[in-house]
Every structure is written in structure tokens, then in C-alpha cells.
N, CA and C of each residue as an Amber inpcrd file, in Angstrom:
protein
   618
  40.8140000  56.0940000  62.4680000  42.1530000  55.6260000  62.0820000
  42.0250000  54.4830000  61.0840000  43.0710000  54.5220000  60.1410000
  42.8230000  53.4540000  59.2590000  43.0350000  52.1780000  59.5090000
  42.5140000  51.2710000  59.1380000  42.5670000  49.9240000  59.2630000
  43.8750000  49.0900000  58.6030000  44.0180000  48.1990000  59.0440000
  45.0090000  47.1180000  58.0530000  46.1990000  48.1160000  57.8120000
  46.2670000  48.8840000  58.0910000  48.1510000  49.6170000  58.1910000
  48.6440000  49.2490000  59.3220000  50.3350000  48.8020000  59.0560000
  51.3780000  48.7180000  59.7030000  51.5110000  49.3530000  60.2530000
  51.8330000  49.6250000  62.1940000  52.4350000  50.9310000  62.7100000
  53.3800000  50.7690000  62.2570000  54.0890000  52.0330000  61.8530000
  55.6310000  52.8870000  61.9000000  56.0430000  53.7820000  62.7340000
  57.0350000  52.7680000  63.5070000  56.8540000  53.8150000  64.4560000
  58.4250000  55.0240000  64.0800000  58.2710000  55.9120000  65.0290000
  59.2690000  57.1450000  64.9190000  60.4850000  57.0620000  65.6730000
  61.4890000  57.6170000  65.5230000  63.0320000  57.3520000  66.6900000
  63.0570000  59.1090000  67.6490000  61.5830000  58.8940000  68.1300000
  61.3910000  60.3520000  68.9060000  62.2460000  59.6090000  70.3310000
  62.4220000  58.9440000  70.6340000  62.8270000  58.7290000  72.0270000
  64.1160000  59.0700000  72.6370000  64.6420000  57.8010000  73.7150000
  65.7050000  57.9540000  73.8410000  66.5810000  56.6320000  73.2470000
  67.8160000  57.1000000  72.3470000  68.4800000  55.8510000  72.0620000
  69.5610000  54.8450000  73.0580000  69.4980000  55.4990000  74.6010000
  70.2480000  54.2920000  75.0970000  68.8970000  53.4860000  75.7100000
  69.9270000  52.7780000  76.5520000  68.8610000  51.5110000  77.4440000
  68.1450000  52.3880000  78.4260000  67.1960000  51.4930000  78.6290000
  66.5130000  51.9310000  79.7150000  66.9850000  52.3370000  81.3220000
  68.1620000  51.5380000  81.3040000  69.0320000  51.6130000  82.7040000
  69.5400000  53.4090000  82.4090000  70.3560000  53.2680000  81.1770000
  71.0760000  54.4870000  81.1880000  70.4590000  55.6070000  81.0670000
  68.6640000  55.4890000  80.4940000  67.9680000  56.3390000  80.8930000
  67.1660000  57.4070000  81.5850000  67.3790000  56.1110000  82.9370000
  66.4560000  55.8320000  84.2890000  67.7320000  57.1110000  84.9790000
  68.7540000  56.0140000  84.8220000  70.1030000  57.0520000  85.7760000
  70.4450000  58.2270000  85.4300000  70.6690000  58.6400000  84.1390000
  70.7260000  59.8560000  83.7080000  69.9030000  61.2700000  83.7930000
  68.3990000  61.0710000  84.2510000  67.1870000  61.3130000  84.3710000
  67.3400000  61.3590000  86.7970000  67.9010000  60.3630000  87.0280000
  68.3360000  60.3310000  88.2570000  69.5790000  61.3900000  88.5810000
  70.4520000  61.4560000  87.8610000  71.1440000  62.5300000  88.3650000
  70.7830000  63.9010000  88.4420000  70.2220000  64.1260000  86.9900000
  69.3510000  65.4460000  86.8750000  68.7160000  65.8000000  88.1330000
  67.8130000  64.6290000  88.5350000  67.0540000  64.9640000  89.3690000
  67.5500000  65.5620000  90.7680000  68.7450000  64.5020000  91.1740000
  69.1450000  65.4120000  92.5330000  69.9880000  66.6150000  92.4260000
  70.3360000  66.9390000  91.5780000  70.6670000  68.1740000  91.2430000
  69.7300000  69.3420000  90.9710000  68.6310000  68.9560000  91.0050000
  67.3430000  69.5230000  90.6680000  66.8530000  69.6740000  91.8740000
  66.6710000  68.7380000  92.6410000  66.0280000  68.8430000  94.4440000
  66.8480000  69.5600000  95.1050000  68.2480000  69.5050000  95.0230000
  69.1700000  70.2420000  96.0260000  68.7420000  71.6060000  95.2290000
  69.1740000  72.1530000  94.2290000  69.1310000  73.5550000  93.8440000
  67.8290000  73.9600000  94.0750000  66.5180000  73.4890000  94.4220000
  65.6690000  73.8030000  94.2940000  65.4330000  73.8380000  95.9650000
  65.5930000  73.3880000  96.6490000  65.5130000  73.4190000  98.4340000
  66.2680000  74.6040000  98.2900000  67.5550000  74.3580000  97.7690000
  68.5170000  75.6840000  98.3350000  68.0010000  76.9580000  97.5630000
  67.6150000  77.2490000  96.3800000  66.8510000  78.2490000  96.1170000
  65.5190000  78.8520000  96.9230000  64.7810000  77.7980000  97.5630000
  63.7130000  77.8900000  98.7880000  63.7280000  77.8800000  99.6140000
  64.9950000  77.7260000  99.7790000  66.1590000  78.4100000 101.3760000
  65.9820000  79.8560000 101.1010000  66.6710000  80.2460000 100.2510000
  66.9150000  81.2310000  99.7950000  66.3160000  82.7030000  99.6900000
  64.8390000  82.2710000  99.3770000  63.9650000  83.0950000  99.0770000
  63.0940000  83.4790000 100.2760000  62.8780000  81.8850000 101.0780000
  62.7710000  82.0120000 102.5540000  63.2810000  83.4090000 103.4550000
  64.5010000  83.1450000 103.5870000  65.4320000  83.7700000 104.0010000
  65.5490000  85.2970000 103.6720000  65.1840000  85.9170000 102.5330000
  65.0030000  87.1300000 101.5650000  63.8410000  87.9140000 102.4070000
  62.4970000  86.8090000 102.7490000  61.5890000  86.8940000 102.7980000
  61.0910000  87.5290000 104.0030000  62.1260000  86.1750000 105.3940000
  62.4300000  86.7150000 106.9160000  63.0730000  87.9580000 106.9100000
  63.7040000  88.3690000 106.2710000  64.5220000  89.6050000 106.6700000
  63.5820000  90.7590000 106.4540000  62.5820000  90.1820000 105.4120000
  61.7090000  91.4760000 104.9030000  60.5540000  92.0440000 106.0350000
  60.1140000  90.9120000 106.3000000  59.3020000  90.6920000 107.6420000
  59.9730000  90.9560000 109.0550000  60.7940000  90.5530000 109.1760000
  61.9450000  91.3230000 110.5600000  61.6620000  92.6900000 111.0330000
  61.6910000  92.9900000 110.1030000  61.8610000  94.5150000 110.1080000
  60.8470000  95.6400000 110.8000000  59.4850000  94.9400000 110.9010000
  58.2110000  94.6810000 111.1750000  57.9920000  94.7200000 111.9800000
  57.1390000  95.5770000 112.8600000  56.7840000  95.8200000 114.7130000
  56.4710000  94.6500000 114.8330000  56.1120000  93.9210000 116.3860000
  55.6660000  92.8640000 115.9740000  55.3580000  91.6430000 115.4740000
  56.4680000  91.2860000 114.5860000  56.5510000  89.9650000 113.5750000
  56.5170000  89.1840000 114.4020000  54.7450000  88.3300000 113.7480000
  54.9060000  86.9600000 114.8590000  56.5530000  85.7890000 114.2540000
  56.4190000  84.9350000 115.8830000  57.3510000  84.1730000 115.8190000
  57.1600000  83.1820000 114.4120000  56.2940000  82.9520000 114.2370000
  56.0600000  81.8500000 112.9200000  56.9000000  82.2390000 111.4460000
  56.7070000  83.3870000 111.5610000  57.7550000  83.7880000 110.3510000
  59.2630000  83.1840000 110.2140000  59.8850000  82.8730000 111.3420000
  61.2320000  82.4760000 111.6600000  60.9370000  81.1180000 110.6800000
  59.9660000  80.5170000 110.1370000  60.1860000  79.2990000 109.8800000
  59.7730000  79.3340000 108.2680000  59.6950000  80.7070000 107.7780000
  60.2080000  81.0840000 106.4250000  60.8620000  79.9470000 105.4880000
  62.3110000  79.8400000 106.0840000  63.2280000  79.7990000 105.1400000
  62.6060000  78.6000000 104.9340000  62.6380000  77.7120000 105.8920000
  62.2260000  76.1920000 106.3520000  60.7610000  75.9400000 105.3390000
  60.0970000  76.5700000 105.0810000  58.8210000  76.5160000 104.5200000
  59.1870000  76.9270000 103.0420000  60.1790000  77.6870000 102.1130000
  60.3250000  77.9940000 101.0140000  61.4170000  76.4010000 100.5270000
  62.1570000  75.9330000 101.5960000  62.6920000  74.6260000 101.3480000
  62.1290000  73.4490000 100.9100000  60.7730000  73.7280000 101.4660000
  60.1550000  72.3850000 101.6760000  59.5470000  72.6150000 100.2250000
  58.2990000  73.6910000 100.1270000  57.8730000  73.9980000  98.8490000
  58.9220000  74.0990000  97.4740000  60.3490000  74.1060000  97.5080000
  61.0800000  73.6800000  96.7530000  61.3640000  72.2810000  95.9690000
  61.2930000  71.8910000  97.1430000  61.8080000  70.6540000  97.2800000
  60.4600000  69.5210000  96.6130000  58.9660000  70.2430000  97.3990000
  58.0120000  69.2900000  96.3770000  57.7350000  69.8490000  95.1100000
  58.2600000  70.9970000  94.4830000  58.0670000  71.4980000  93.3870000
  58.8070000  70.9890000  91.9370000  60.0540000  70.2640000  92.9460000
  60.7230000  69.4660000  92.3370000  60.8570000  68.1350000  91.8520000
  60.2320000  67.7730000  93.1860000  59.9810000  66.0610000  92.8250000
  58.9120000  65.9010000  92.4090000  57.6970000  67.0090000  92.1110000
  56.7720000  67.0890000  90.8670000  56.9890000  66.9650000  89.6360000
  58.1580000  67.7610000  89.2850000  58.1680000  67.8050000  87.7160000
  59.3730000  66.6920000  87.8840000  60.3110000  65.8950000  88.7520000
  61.0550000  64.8760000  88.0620000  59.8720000  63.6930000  88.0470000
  58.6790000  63.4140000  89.0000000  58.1930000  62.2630000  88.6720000
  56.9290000  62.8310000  87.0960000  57.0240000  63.6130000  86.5610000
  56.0430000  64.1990000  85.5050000  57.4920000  63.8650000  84.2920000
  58.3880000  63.9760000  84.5510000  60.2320000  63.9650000  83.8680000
  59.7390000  62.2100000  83.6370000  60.0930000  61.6350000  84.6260000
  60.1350000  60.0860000  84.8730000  59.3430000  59.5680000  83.8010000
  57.6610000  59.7470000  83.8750000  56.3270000  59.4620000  83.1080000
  56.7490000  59.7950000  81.8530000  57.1210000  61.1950000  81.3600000
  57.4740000  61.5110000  79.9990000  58.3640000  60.5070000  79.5670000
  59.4570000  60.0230000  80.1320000  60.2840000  59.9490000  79.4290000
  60.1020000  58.3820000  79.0090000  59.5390000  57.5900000  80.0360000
  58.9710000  56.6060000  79.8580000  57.8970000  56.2460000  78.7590000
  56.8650000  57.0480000  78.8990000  56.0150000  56.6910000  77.6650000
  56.3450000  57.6790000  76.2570000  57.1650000  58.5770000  75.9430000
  57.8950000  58.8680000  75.2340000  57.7790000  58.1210000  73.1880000
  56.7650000  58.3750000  72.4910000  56.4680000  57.6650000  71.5360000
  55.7320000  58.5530000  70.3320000  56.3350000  58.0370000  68.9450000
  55.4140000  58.2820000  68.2010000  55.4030000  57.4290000  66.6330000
  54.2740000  57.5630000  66.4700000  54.0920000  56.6170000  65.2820000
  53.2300000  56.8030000  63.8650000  53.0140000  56.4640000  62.8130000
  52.5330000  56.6110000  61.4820000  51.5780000  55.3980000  61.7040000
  49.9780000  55.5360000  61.4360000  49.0580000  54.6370000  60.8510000
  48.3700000  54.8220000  59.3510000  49.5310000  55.1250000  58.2810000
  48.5400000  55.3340000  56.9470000  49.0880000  56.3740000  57.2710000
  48.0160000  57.6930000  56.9550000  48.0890000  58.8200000  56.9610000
  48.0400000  59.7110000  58.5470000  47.6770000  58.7410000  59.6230000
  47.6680000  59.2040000  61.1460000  48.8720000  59.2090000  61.6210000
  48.7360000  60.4230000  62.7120000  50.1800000  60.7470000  63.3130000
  49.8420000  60.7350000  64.6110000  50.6040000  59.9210000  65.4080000
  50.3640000  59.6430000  67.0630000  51.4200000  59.8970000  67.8240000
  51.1570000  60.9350000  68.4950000  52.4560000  61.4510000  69.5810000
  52.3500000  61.1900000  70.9960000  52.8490000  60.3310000  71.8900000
  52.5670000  60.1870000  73.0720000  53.8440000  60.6510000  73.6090000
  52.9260000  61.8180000  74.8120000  53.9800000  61.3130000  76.0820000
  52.9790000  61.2970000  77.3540000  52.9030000  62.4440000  77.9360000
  51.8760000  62.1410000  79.4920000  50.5810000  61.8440000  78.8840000
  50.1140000  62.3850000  77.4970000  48.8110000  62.0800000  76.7510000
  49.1200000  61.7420000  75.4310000  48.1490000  61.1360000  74.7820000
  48.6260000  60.3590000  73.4170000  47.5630000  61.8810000  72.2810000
  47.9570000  61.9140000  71.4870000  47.6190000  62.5300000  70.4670000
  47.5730000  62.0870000  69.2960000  46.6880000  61.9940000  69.0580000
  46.4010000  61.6370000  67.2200000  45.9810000  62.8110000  66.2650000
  46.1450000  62.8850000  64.9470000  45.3810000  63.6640000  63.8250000
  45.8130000  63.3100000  62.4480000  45.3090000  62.6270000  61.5930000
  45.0010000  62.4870000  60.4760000  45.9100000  63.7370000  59.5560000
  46.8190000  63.3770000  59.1130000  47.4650000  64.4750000  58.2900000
  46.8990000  64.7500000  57.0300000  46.3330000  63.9070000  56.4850000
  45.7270000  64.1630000  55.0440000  44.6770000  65.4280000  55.4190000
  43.7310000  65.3020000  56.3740000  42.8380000  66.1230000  56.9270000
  43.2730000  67.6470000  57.8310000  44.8640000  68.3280000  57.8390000
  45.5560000  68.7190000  58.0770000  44.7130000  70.5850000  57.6400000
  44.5970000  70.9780000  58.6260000  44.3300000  72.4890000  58.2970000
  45.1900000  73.7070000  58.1400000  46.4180000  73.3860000  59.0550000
  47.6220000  74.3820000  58.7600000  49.2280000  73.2960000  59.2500000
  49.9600000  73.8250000  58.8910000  51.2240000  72.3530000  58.4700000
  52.1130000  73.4430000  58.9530000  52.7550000  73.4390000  59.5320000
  54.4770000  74.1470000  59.6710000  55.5160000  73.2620000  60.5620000
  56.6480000  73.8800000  60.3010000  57.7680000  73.8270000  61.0450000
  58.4500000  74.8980000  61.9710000  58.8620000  74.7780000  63.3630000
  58.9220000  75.4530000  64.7090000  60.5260000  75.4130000  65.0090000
  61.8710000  75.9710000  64.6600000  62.7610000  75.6080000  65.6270000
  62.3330000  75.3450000  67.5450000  63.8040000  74.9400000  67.2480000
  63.6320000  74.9950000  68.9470000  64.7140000  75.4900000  69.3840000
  65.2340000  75.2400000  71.0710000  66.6500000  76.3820000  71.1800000
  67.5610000  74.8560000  71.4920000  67.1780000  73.8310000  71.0940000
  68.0150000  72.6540000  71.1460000  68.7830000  72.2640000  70.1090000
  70.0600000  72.2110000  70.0800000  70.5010000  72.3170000  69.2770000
  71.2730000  70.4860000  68.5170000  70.8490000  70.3870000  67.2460000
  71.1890000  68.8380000  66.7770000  72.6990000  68.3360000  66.8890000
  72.5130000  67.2910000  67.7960000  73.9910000  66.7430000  67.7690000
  74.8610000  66.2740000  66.9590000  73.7660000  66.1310000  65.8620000
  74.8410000  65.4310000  64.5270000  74.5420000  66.6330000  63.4550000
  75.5780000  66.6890000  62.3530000  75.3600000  68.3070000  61.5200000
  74.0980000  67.7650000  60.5410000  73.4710000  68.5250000  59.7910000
  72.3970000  68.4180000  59.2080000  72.7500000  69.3130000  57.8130000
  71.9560000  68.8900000  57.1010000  71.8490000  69.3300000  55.6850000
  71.3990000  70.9210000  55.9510000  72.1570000  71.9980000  55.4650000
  72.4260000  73.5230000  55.0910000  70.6050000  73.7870000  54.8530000
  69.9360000  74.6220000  54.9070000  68.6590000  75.1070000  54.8770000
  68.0440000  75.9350000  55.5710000  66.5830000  76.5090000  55.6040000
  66.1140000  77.3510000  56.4060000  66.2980000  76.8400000  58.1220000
  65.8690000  75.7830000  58.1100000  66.1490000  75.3810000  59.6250000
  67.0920000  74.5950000  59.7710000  68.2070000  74.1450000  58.8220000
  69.0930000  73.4730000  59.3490000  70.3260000  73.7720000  58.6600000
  71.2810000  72.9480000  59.2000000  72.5550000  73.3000000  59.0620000
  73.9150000  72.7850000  60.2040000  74.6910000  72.9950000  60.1840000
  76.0610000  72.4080000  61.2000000  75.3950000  72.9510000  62.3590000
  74.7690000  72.2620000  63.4310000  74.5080000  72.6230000  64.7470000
  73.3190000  73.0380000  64.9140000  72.4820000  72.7020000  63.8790000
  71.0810000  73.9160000  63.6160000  70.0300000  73.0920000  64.7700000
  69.2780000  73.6250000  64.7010000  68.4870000  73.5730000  66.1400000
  67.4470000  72.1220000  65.6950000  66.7610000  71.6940000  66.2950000
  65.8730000  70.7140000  66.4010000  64.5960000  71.2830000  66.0950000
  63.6840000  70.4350000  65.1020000  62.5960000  71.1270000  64.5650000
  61.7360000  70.2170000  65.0690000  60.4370000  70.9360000  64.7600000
  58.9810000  70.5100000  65.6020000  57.9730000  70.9790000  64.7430000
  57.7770000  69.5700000  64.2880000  56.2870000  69.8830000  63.4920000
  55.3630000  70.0900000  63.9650000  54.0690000  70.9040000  63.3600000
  52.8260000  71.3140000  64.1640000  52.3720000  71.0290000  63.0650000
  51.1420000  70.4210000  63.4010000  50.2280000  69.8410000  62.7010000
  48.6570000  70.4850000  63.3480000  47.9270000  71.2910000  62.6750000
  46.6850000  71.6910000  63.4980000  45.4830000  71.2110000  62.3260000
  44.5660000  70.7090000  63.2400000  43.2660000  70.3140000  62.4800000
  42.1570000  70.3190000  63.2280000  41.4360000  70.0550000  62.6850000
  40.1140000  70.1010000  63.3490000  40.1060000  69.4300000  64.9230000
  40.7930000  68.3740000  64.9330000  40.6050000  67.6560000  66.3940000
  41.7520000  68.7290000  67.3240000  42.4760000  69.1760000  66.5750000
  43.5730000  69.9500000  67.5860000  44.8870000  70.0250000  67.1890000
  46.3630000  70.3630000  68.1390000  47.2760000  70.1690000  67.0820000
  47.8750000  69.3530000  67.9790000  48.8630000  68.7900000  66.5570000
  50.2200000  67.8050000  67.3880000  51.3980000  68.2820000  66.7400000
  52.0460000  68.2290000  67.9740000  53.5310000  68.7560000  67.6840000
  54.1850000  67.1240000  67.2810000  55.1900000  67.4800000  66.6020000
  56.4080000  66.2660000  66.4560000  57.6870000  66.6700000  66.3090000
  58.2650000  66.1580000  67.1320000  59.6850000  66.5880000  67.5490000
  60.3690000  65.6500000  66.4310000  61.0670000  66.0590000  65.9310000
  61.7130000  65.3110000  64.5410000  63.4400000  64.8620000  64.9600000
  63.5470000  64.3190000  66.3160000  64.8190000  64.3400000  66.3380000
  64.3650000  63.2120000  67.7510000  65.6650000  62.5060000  68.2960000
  65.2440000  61.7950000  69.0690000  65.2470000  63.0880000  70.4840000
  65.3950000  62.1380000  71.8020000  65.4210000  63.1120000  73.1320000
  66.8570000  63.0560000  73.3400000  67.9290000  62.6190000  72.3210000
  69.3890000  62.7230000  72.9710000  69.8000000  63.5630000  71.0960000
  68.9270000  64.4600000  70.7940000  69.0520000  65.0150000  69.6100000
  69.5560000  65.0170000  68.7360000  69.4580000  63.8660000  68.4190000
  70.1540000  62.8330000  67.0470000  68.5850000  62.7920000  66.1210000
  68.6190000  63.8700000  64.7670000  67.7590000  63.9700000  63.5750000
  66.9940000  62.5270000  63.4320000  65.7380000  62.8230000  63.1610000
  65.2240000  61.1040000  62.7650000  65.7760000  60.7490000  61.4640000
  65.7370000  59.5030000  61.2350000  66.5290000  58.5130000  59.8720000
  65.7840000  59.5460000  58.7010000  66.7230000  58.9850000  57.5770000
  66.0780000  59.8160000  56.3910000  64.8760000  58.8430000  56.0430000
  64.6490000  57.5680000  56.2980000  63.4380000  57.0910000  55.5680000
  62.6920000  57.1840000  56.3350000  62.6010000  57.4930000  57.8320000
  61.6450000  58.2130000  58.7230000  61.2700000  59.9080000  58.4930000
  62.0310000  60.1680000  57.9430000  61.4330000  61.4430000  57.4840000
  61.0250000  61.9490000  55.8110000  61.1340000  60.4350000  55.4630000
  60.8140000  60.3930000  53.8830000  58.8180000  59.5230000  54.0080000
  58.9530000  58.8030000  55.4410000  57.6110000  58.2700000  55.8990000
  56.7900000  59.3290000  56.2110000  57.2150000  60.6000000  56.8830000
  56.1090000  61.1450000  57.0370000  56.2410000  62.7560000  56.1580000
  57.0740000  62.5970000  55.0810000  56.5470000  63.3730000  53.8280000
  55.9180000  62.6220000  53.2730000  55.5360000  61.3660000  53.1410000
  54.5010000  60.8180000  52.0430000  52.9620000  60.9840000  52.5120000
  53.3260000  60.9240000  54.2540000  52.0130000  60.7420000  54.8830000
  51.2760000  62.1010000  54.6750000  52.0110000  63.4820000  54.9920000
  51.6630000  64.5960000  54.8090000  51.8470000  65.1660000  53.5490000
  51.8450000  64.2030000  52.4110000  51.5130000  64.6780000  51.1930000
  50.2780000  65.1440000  50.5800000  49.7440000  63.8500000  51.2550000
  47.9650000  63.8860000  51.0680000  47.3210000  65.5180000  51.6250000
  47.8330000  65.9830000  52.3230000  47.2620000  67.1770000  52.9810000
  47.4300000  68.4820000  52.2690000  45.9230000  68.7890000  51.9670000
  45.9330000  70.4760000  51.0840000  45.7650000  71.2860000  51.7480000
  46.2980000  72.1750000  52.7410000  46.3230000  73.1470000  53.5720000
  47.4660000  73.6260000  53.3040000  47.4450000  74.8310000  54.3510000
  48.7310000  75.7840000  53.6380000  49.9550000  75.2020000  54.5530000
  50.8810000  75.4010000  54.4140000  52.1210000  75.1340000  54.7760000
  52.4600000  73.5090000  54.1040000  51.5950000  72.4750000  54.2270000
  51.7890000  71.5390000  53.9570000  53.0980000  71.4400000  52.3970000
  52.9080000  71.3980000  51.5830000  54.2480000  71.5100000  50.5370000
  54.9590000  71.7850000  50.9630000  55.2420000  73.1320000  51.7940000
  56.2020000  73.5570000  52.3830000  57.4030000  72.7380000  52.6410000
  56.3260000  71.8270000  53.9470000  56.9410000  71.0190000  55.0330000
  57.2650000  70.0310000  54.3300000  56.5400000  69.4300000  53.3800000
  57.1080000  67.9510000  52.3700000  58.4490000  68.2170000  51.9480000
  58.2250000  69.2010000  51.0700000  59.6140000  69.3440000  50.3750000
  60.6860000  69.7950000  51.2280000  60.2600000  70.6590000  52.8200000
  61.4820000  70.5950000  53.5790000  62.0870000  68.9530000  53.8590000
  61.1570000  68.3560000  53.9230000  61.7580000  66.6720000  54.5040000
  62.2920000  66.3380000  53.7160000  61.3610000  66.0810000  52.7310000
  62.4230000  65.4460000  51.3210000  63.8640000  65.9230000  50.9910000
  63.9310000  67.1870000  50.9770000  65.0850000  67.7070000  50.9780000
  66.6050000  66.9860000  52.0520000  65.7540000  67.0510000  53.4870000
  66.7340000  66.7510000  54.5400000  66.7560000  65.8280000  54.5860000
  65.8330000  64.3430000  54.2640000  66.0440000  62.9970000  53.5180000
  67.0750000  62.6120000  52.9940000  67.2250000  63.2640000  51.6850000
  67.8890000  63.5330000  50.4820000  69.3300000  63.9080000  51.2210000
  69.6340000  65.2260000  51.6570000  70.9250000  65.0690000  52.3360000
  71.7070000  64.2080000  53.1520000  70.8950000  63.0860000  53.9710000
  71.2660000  62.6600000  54.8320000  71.8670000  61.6690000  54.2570000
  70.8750000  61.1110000  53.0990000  71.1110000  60.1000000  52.2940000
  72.3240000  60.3080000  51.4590000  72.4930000  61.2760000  51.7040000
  73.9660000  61.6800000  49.9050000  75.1650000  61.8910000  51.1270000
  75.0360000  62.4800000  52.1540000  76.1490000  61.7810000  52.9500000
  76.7800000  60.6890000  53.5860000  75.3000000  60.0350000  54.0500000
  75.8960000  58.4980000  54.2970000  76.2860000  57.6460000  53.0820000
  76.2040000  58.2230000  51.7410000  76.7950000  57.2470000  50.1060000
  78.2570000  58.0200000  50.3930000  77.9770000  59.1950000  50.5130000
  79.7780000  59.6900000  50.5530000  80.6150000  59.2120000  51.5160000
């Protein structure tokens, strides 16, 4: 990584407070544990009847439903405390020409050194309208850069986590960074930014 550069960092996160983060992320969640017990009720229950039927069925089966609840229920508060961690360390930043994406693991790769460059919709769709183009437009989905190189790839989500587009001079920072890079897609992806830069910028003058 280069030396003596400024981090820059990215608006990948979330833009309220941390409170309104924490809670919002909290409601999900028990809505997530209940549907998920009651789905492992559920299947439980699917499960006893299947087994019922059965010469024989030891008594232990009766405790099915009770056992698809429980395995619900920690299946859930797995991925909200893996939810929690993400959302918390949630980061990314420009060193020079390096691109660093953290969330449960940090990722780095050198864009100048860049072996294949593209852009990925997603099925999330941007809350604020966006400049008309291949991937964007009034409602157009949230894009995700992939960056693959020799060390591996990194994705970058180009929008925050409450899907509000990053600033145009944040996405005018990392067309300069991925200028340096001669692999294929790379132009591509520059001149897509620059472009959506450029729009963002000619609407906020209008």
C-alpha cells in the first residue's frame, strides 16, 4: 500500500446515527426470530405428522416441532449477530490507487494492478433517481463494483446501506484511482463513473 496518501474514505455505510442504526437492525431482528421459530414450528410439525404415520414411532419424535423451533430460532440469532458485526464495521476507503472494503473481513487490491474491472447490478433498488444509462436511471438498481486481481476480488457497493448513490466526487475519486488500470473492463467502468459524476453534478447546478 502506498505511503504518505490521505485515506478517502467512501459513504458505503449507514447515514443515520448509530442509535437509529442499532434499533432499526433490532426490529428486523425480532421479526426475524419470531418468523423463524414459527417457521421451525412449522416444519417440525410437517415432519411429526410424517413420522406418525409409522408403526412404532418412538415417543421422541413428539418433540419435532419443539426441536425445528429451537434450530430456528439459533439460525437466526446467527445471522442477526453476523447482521450486528456487518453493520458495525461496515467501511470503505481509497489509499492512492488501493481500494479497502471492510465488513466481517477487510479487503484490499491495488486498482492500478487490476486484472478484470466490471460493474454488477443488484436487485436493490436506489432511493434517490440517478442519471439515465446502462445501469442506471429513475429507480435503477444499486451497482457493485468487482475488482479481480491477482490477490483476489473486491466488490464495492457504490451506494450507501440506506441506498442513497455515493457523492459525485466520491465517484469521480475512484474513477481516477481506477484509471491507472489496463485490464479489460476498466475504461468501461471509468467512463461509467464519470458519466454518473457528471449527472449528479448537472442536477444539483439545476
Amino acid at each position: 500500500m502506498q505511503s504518505g496518501m490521505r485515506r478517502y474514505h467512501l459513504s458505503v455505510g449507514f447515514e443515520t446515527s448509530l442509535t437509529a442504526r442499532l434499533v432499526g437492525l433490532l426490529f428486523i431482528g425480532l421479526f426475524l426470530l419470531v418468523g423463524a421459530m414459527c417457521g421451525g414450528y412449522a416444519l417440525g410439525m410437517l415432519a411429526l405428522y410424517a413420522v406418525a404415520a409409522a408403526p412404532a414411532a418412538p415417543a421422541v419424535f413428539a418433540y419435532l416441532p419443539f426441536v425445528g423451533a429451537a434450530l430456528g430460532l439459533l439460525s437466526a440469532t446467527l445471522y442477526m449477530v453476523l447482521a450486528f458485526a456487518a453493520a458495525m464495521r461496515q467501511a470503505a476507503w481509497l489509499d492512492g490507487t488501493w481500494l479497502t472494503v471492510r465488513r466481517l473481513r477487510r479487503r484490499t487490491v491495488d486498482l492500478a494492478a487490476a486484472r478484470l474491472v466490471g460493474l454488477q447490478p443488484t436487485t436493490e433498488r436506489l432511493r434517490a433517481p440517478a442519471p439515465v444509462g446502462v445501469l442506471t436511471g429513475p429507480g435503477a438498481s444499486v451497482a457493485v463494483l468487482v475488482v479481480t486481481a491477482e490477490s483476489g476480488t473486491v466488490r464495492l457497493r457504490l451506494a450507501s446501506r440506506e441506498r442513497v448513490q455515493l457523492p459525485a466526487h466520491q465517484l469521480l475519486a475512484i474513477a481516477d484511482a481506477l484509471s491507472a488500470a489496463r485490464c479489460p473492463g476498466a475504461a468501461e467502468v471509468v467512463h461509467w463513473l464519470r458519466g454518473t459524476a457528471a449527472g449528479v453534478l448537472s442536477r444539483q447546478a439545476g
